[in-house]
Coordinates of C-alpha atoms and ligand atoms in Angstrom, one line a residue:
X1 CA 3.4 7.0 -18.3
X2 CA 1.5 4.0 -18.8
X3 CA 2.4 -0.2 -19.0
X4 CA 0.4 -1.7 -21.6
X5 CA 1.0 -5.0 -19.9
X6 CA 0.4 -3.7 -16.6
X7 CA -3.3 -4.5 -15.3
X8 CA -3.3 -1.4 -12.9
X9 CA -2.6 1.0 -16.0
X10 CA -5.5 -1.3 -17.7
X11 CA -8.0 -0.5 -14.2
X12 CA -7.1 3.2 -14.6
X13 CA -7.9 3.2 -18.7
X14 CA -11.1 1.3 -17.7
X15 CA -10.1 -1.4 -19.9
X16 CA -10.4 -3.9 -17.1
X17 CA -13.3 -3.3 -14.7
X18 CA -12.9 -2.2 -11.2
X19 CA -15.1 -1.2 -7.7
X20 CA -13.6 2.2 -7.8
X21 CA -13.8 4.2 -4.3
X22 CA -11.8 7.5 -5.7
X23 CA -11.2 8.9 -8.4
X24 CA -8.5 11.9 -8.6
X25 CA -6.5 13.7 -11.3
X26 CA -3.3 12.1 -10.1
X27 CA -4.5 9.4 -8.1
X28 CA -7.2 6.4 -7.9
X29 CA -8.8 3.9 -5.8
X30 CA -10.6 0.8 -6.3
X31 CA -11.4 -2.4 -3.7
X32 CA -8.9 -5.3 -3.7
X33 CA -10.7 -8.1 -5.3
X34 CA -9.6 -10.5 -3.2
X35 CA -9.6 -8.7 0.2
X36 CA -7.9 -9.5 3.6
X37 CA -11.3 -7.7 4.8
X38 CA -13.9 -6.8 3.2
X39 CA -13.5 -2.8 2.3
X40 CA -9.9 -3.7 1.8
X41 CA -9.4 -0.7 -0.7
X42 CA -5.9 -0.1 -3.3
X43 CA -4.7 3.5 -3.8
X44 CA -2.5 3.7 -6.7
X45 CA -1.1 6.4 -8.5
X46 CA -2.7 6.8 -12.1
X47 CA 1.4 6.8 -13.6
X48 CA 2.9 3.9 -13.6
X49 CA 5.7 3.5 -11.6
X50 CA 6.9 -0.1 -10.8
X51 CA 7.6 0.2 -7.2
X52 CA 7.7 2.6 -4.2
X53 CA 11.4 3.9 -4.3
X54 CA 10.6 4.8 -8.9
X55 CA 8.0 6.9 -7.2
X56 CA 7.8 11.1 -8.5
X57 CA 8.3 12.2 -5.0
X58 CA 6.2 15.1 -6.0
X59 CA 3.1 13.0 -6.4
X60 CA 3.7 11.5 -2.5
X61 CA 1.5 13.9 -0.8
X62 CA -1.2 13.5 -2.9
X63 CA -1.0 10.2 -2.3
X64 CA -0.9 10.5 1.3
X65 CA -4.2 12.3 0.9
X66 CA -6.1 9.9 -1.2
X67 CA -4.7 7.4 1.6
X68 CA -6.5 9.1 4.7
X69 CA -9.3 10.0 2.7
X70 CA -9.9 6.6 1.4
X71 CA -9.0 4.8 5.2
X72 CA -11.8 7.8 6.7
X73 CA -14.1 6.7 4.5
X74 CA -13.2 2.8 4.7
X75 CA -13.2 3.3 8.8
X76 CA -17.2 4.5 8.1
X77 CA -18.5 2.5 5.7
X78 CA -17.4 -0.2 7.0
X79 CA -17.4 0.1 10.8
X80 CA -14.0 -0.6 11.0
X81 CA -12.3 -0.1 14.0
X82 CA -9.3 1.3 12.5
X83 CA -7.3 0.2 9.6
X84 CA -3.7 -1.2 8.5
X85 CA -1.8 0.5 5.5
X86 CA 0.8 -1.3 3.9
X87 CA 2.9 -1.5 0.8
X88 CA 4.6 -4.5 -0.3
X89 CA 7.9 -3.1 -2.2
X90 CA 9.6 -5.9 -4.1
X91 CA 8.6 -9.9 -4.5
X92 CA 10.0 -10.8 -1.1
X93 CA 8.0 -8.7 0.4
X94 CA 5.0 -10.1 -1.4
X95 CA 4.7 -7.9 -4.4
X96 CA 3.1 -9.0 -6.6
X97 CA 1.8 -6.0 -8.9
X98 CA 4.4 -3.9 -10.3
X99 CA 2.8 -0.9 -10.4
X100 CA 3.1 0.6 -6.5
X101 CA -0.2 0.4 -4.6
X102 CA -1.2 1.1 -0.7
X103 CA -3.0 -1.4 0.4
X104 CA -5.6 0.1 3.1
X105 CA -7.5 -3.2 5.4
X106 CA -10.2 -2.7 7.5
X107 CA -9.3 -3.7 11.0
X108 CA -11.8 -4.5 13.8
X109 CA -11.4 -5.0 17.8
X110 CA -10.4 -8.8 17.7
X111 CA -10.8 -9.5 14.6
X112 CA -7.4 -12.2 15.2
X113 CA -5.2 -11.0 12.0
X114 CA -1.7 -11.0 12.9
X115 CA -0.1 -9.4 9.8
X116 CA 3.2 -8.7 12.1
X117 CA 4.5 -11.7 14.0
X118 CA 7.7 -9.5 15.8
X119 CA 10.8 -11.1 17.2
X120 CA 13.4 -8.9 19.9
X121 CA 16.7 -8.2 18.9
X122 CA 19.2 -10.7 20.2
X123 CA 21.1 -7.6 22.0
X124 CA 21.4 -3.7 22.3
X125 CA 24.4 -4.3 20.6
X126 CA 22.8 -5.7 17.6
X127 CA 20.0 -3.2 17.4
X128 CA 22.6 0.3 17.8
X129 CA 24.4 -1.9 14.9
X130 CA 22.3 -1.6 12.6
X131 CA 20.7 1.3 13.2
X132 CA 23.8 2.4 12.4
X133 CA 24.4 0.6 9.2
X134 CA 21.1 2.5 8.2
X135 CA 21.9 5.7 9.3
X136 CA 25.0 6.0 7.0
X137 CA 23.8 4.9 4.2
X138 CA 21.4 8.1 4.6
X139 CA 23.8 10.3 4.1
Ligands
AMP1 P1 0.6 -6.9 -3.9 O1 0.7 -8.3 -3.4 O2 0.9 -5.9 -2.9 O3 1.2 -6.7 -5.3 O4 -1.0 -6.7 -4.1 C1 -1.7 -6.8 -5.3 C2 -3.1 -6.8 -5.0 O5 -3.9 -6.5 -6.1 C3 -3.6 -8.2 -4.4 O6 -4.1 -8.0 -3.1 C4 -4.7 -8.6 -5.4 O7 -5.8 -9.2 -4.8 C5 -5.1 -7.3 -6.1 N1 -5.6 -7.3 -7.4 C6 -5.0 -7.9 -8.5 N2 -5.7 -7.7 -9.6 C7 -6.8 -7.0 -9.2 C8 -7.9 -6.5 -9.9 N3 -8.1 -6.7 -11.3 N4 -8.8 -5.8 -9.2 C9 -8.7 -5.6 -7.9 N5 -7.6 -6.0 -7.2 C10 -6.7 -6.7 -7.9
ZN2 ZN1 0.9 0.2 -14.3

């Protein structure tokens, strides 16, 4: 399954150049070219699937592998501390690619990134609320 327009499916066709890290039947990796840190690292699934939720469940574990592989290797080549993974899933959430990606980012011991300002719920109430709302649409 492949996007001709999409420049993911053009990285894994080598038709656009990339700093590849991995390189699995299913699954490849490749440093962000405009990183948060440097050894920041994408791991995408060769398909292409537009988002997270379009994802073959089937291919999630291999996925999860290339992921602690990749942040291992990231983590030692890098002397990272430790690493952030994240996936933006839709434009609000800053997504900017359509074709799903795990974004793996070097972290270090104050290294002053604050990629998760938090805010408390306003009550208990609020929080069993909603947890709620989520829980039954879960079936
Ligand atoms: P997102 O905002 O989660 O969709 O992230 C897309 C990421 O892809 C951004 O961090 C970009 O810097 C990165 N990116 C876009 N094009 C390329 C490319 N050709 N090679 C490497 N990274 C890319
Ligand atoms: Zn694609």
């Amino acid at each position: 399954m492949r996007d001709p327009e999409c420049v993911f499916c053009k990285i894994v066709a080598g038709e656009i150049p990339s700093a590849s890290v991995l390189d699995r039947d299913n699954v490849y990796a490749f440093l962000d070219l405009n990183p948060v840190r440097q050894g920041h690292a994408l791991v995408i699934p060769k398909s292409h699937y537009p988002t997270l939720l379009d994802l073959d469940p089937g291919l999630a574990a291999d996925l999860l592998r290339a992921q602690q592989d990749v942040a291992r290797a990231v983590m030692l080549a890098t002397g990272a501390d430790g690493v952030n993974l994240g996936l933006n899933l839709g434009e609000a959430a800053g997504q900017v690619v359509f074709h799903a990606h795990y974004h793996i980012i070097p972290r270090f011991h104050e290294d002053g990134l604050r990629l998760w300002p938090q805010t408390p719920y306003p009550s208990q109430d609020e929080m069993n609320r909603l947890a709620g709302e989520i829980r039954a649409r879960l079936g």
